[in-house]
Each structure stands twice: as C-alpha cells, then as structure tokens.
Amino acid sequence: MGKNGRTRSRVLAFERPYFIKEKDVGNCLTCRIIEKLEEGHSVTSVAAEFGIAHSIVSRLWRHFQTTGTAIRGFSSGRPRGTTPADDRYIVLQARRNRRQTAGEIARHTTQATGRPISRFNVTRRLNVGGLFARRPVRCVPLMPAHRRRRSLWGREHLNWRDNEWGRVLLTDESRFSLSSDSHRILIWRERGSRIHPSNITERDRYGGHGVLVWGGLMLGSRTDLHIFDAGSVNGTRYCNKILLPYVRLFRGAMGLQFLFMDDNAPCHRTVAAEQLLESEDIERMDWPARSPDLNPIEHVWEFQADAWQLVPYRQ
C-alpha cells in the first residue's frame, strides 16, 4: 500500500462529516427536519442531509410525536427561591446590620415574605449584591487627645533615618488566645471597604485563656521570645523577667545611644520599673497612648497568630 495507502487514509479523514451539536439546532432547523420526516424520509437520510447525528434527529422526531410540536422548550433550571424585591430586602438588611448571620437574615426574610428562604440563598443573593462575609478590622478606640498626641509623635519622628531607628529596641507583649475570639465574628462588606468606619470593631481588651509572650526587635537584631508563666504581669515581675535579663543586656551592648521603647501598660509605668531604668541609665522612648499600630512588632504578632490558627490541635 505504501504511499497510496497513506494518501487514501488522509482523504478519508478529511472527508469525515461534521455533525451539528444538539444545542446548535434552532427552531427553524427543527421545523425543516420534522417536515422531511413527515414527507416519509428516513431518520438516517435526514440526519445525513442536514449533517446532524442520528440520535439527535431521532429525539426530535420522538418529541414531535409525543407533544405534537416541533418547538422545544428549554428549562431555566430550578426556580428561584426569591424575587427581585426579596433580593433588595436581603441586601438592605445586611447593610443595616452588617453583623447579622445569613441564618438570621433568612429567618427575617421568611417572616416578611411568608415563603421559606434558606441561608444558602441569602449568601448567594448577598454575593450578587456585592456583599461578602469578612472578618472585621479591629482597632483601639481613640479620644481626641489620643489623636493629637499620635499626630504630634508622627511629625516628630517623620524624618528619622536608619541610624536613628537602629538604636531603638521596640518591645511589646501579646496574648495568643486558646479559645474563640472576635476572629470568629464576620461582617458583610463590599470589596475595597475593609477600613470603612462601619466595618471596624473597636476593642482594646481581649478575654479568654491564652499564652502571654514578650518580644523585642530592632534593626539587625532581636530578643528571644519570652513566655510568661500563668498569672498576670505586675511591675516587679516585669522588672525581674524582662528589664533585667533582656533590656539591660541590650543597653550594655549598645552603650549610651541605646533607646528603649515599651508602651504605656500599667506594669511598664510602675515606680519599680521607673527606678530600675534610671539606675541602669536606660533612656525610654516617649510613646503615645493607645498606639499599638505604630509599633512594627505588631506585624510579627499578626504573622504568629496566623501560624497559630493553622495548628490542628491546641491545648
């Protein structure tokens, strides 16, 4: 066969008929097919004439014999559980109270309309309306005096360079919760509106059991992570566990240029802590009240909290 055989197989492949798909068969073409079949043509010949699969022509013919019409009705799927007015009502409820759950909105909508509406439908309608379940941003509540001091501190340190920040030891404590906290509370908000005032939760105290840790960092260096034993931290404990073993060590290594930063927590501002810093000749950096967001170490705690959430079992 050789060359002729290969040439013939290519010709046969090229002449292989192309069949129209069933979804592309319109009402006009369907009527023409039915006319041919009513004239006595076979299903096979009609399928070959129009380039349609035999099974499609056969189904069209059976449909015509059963229903008496050549026009096929296409179903739009499962009927909608809500009307356009219901959809607007669902979105309005979520915007009035962004902390409602989908189940609560579903119950309110069911009572208002008299029709059962599932929470899954509510979630879908809210997503179509541009609202999505997200964690609220948490911030510390600020009074006008706090805002003024923060603004003044920012202007004073606006032009600091690396050599000035490089002598500052930034420290902070953080409690990692072992129980559910506000991370479990979701709100309905639009994309791009994360820091809108209506989507922010003001909170400065966090309850529940947890592990309290302390750490410090500076340009090119950091302290070890200190984990406190059970109990609260007072001035004496802060001096014995933090200032003496950690802060005094950095002060000795850096000399008089060393600048120590801690926030305005009560245990940091005790007489014992003030006297110890003075006796060790440790200069403390002025820090505005209620300003944890100004401390870069907060990013470390955030990363650590995200990693903690990935632990499958916590005890």
XYZ file of C-alpha atoms in Angstrom:
315
model
C 0.000 0.000 0.000
C 2.842 2.449 0.860
C 2.273 5.938 -0.330
C -1.177 5.338 -1.855
C -2.499 3.829 1.373
C -1.357 6.775 3.422
C -2.828 9.243 0.927
C -6.216 7.472 0.958
C -6.411 7.473 4.769
C -5.748 11.216 4.774
C -8.510 11.809 2.234
C -10.985 9.761 4.247
C -10.098 11.705 7.401
C -10.570 14.990 5.584
C -13.965 13.934 4.193
C -15.275 12.768 7.594
C -18.632 14.512 8.084
C -19.058 17.201 10.756
C -22.178 16.797 12.887
C -24.041 19.792 14.322
C -24.411 19.659 18.100
C -27.883 19.449 19.600
C -27.564 22.818 21.364
C -26.928 24.442 17.951
C -30.116 23.086 16.411
C -32.509 26.053 16.341
C -36.278 26.069 15.980
C -36.100 26.836 12.246
C -33.857 23.867 11.539
C -36.001 21.662 13.756
C -39.105 22.517 11.708
C -37.314 21.634 8.475
C -36.236 18.295 9.918
C -39.791 17.468 11.018
C -41.124 18.401 7.535
C -38.713 15.978 5.914
C -39.675 13.199 8.304
C -43.386 13.839 7.726
C -42.791 13.542 3.973
C -41.612 9.962 4.585
C -37.855 10.370 4.612
C -35.989 8.099 6.974
C -34.213 9.369 10.063
C -30.883 8.235 8.629
C -31.303 10.138 5.352
C -32.494 13.320 7.117
C -29.551 13.158 9.514
C -27.127 12.798 6.624
C -28.778 15.627 4.651
C -28.537 18.187 7.495
C -25.277 16.935 8.957
C -26.796 16.048 12.309
C -26.219 12.940 14.392
C -28.787 10.170 14.004
C -29.588 10.196 17.733
C -30.448 13.925 17.703
C -32.849 13.581 14.776
C -34.411 10.571 16.456
C -35.009 12.516 19.702
C -36.534 15.436 17.801
C -38.905 13.110 15.990
C -39.983 11.383 19.229
C -40.529 14.755 20.868
C -42.762 15.844 17.977
C -44.781 12.615 18.092
C -45.245 12.913 21.873
C -46.030 16.626 22.247
C -47.323 17.486 18.788
C -44.983 20.471 18.460
C -41.581 20.922 16.884
C -40.593 23.776 19.201
C -38.673 22.577 22.203
C -38.984 24.447 25.492
C -35.740 24.982 27.366
C -35.892 24.852 31.137
C -34.098 27.603 33.065
C -33.276 25.192 35.869
C -34.564 25.195 39.399
C -36.985 28.072 40.031
C -35.600 30.976 42.051
C -36.437 30.978 45.734
C -36.553 34.780 45.903
C -37.964 37.603 43.848
C -36.030 40.747 42.858
C -37.824 42.566 45.691
C -36.677 39.871 48.119
C -33.105 40.265 46.881
C -33.183 44.011 47.551
C -34.645 43.390 51.012
C -31.891 40.874 51.845
C -29.128 43.278 50.806
C -30.785 46.133 52.726
C -30.917 44.049 55.911
C -27.223 43.179 55.657
C -26.243 46.819 55.139
C -28.347 47.976 58.092
C -26.765 45.410 60.407
C -23.546 44.038 58.941
C -23.049 41.596 61.809
C -26.175 39.554 61.112
C -25.567 35.980 60.059
C -27.021 34.535 56.874
C -29.352 32.390 59.001
C -30.726 35.428 60.839
C -31.330 37.295 57.588
C -33.032 34.197 56.151
C -35.400 33.996 59.154
C -36.290 37.684 58.938
C -36.897 37.455 55.191
C -39.040 34.334 55.617
C -41.180 36.120 58.212
C -41.535 39.170 55.970
C -42.402 37.295 52.760
C -44.167 34.223 54.108
C -42.006 31.983 51.917
C -39.204 29.741 53.189
C -35.779 31.093 52.191
C -32.581 29.232 53.039
C -29.395 30.798 54.341
C -27.606 29.499 51.254
C -29.904 31.568 49.058
C -29.246 34.569 51.287
C -25.483 34.144 50.914
C -25.763 33.906 47.128
C -28.017 36.990 46.907
C -25.627 38.983 49.101
C -22.660 37.954 46.966
C -24.502 39.042 43.828
C -25.265 42.321 45.614
C -21.559 42.860 46.268
C -21.522 41.874 49.966
C -19.159 39.190 51.255
C -18.541 37.693 54.697
C -15.238 39.005 56.049
C -13.544 39.462 59.409
C -13.915 42.975 60.807
C -10.879 45.169 61.288
C -10.156 45.695 64.983
C -8.821 48.974 66.293
C -8.262 50.684 69.630
C -10.855 53.386 70.430
C -9.262 56.841 70.379
C -10.303 60.069 72.084
C -9.440 63.499 70.591
C -6.499 63.823 72.993
C -5.117 60.489 71.808
C -5.346 61.595 68.195
C -3.491 64.837 68.878
C -0.636 63.077 70.684
C -0.336 60.456 67.929
C -0.204 63.165 65.278
C 2.448 65.104 67.207
C 4.562 61.966 67.708
C 4.323 61.170 63.990
C 5.520 64.639 62.985
C 8.438 64.481 65.449
C 9.677 61.150 64.057
C 8.760 61.676 60.409
C 12.324 62.364 59.243
C 14.146 59.769 61.342
C 16.712 57.743 59.394
C 18.033 54.208 59.821
C 20.836 55.329 62.106
C 18.278 56.833 64.495
C 15.800 53.942 64.372
C 18.699 51.488 64.560
C 19.316 52.335 68.213
C 15.681 51.723 69.282
C 14.602 48.419 70.822
C 10.876 48.042 70.097
C 9.151 45.717 72.565
C 5.640 44.523 73.232
C 3.573 41.776 74.831
C 0.896 39.775 73.067
C -1.614 37.219 74.259
C -2.408 34.313 71.959
C -5.898 33.121 72.729
C -6.640 29.432 73.254
C -10.381 29.970 72.895
C -12.681 31.599 70.369
C -12.290 35.365 69.936
C -13.574 38.094 67.630
C -11.830 36.463 64.672
C -14.907 34.236 64.558
C -17.241 37.213 64.050
C -17.884 38.028 60.404
C -19.466 41.065 58.813
C -20.997 41.681 55.399
C -18.992 44.252 53.452
C -18.178 45.298 49.913
C -14.828 44.716 48.279
C -12.400 47.544 48.947
C -14.227 48.771 52.083
C -12.090 46.988 54.699
C -11.205 50.135 56.681
C -14.553 51.893 56.317
C -15.731 53.017 59.784
C -18.830 50.812 59.586
C -16.606 47.740 59.118
C -14.270 48.370 62.069
C -14.696 46.947 65.558
C -13.278 48.997 68.427
C -11.775 46.794 71.074
C -8.810 47.144 73.400
C -9.229 44.217 75.808
C -9.391 40.540 74.907
C -10.680 37.887 77.256
C -10.307 34.157 77.313
C -7.479 31.848 78.224
C -4.219 32.274 76.404
C -0.444 32.414 76.413
C 1.211 35.768 77.150
C 4.534 36.336 75.393
C 7.033 39.214 75.213
C 9.497 40.053 72.493
C 11.666 42.847 71.161
C 13.243 43.727 67.851
C 15.500 46.352 66.333
C 17.294 46.822 63.037
C 19.519 43.799 62.588
C 18.744 42.139 65.903
C 16.025 40.811 68.174
C 15.470 39.380 71.635
C 14.453 35.855 72.472
C 10.744 35.243 72.823
C 9.815 35.169 76.492
C 6.745 33.165 77.528
C 5.208 34.164 80.836
C 4.020 31.551 83.261
C 0.416 31.589 84.429
C -0.716 34.769 86.144
C -0.716 38.484 85.433
C 2.330 40.700 84.917
C 2.936 43.390 87.535
C 5.793 45.858 87.927
C 8.014 43.536 89.942
C 7.577 40.664 87.514
C 8.211 42.978 84.565
C 11.488 44.103 86.108
C 12.702 40.618 87.027
C 11.617 38.795 83.874
C 12.092 41.445 81.165
C 14.090 44.523 82.091
C 16.954 42.816 83.906
C 17.600 39.762 81.679
C 16.799 41.325 78.280
C 16.738 45.131 78.181
C 19.810 45.636 80.384
C 21.721 43.230 78.126
C 20.997 45.338 75.018
C 21.841 48.526 76.912
C 25.242 47.116 77.828
C 25.952 46.097 74.249
C 24.944 49.406 72.623
C 26.014 51.932 75.210
C 24.551 55.376 75.840
C 22.950 55.611 72.389
C 20.510 52.820 73.300
C 16.822 53.837 73.329
C 14.211 51.572 74.885
C 10.592 51.546 73.741
C 7.654 49.981 75.570
C 4.018 51.009 75.605
C 2.007 52.587 78.403
C 0.753 49.386 80.017
C 0.309 49.749 83.809
C 3.104 47.267 84.613
C 5.501 49.310 82.440
C 4.860 52.560 84.301
C 5.240 51.386 87.872
C 7.631 53.084 90.287
C 9.788 49.938 90.387
C 10.206 49.941 86.595
C 10.994 53.659 86.508
C 13.608 53.327 89.233
C 15.263 50.332 87.575
C 15.552 52.112 84.208
C 17.008 55.168 85.930
C 19.521 53.132 87.921
C 20.677 51.309 84.763
C 20.856 54.598 82.819
C 18.368 53.312 80.207
C 16.641 56.030 78.201
C 12.981 55.346 77.475
C 11.367 56.498 74.253
C 8.275 58.655 74.550
C 5.302 56.691 73.221
C 1.740 57.951 72.623
C -1.040 56.147 74.481
C -3.304 53.680 72.654
C -0.966 53.341 69.684
C -0.165 49.657 69.154
C -0.461 50.128 65.398
C 2.630 52.373 65.398
C 4.803 49.527 66.651
C 6.228 47.347 63.820
C 6.334 44.341 66.142
C 2.559 44.101 65.752
C 3.192 42.596 62.303
C 5.217 39.836 63.965
C 2.329 39.057 66.306
C -0.062 39.008 63.353
C 2.080 36.502 61.448
C 2.442 34.406 64.583
C -1.319 34.437 65.171
C -1.963 33.282 61.592
C 0.504 30.418 62.069
C -1.131 29.559 65.398
C -4.518 29.205 63.714
C -3.059 26.525 61.441
C -2.175 24.267 64.370
C -4.812 21.461 64.243
C -4.868 20.839 67.978
C -4.211 23.375 70.733
C -4.152 22.746 74.435
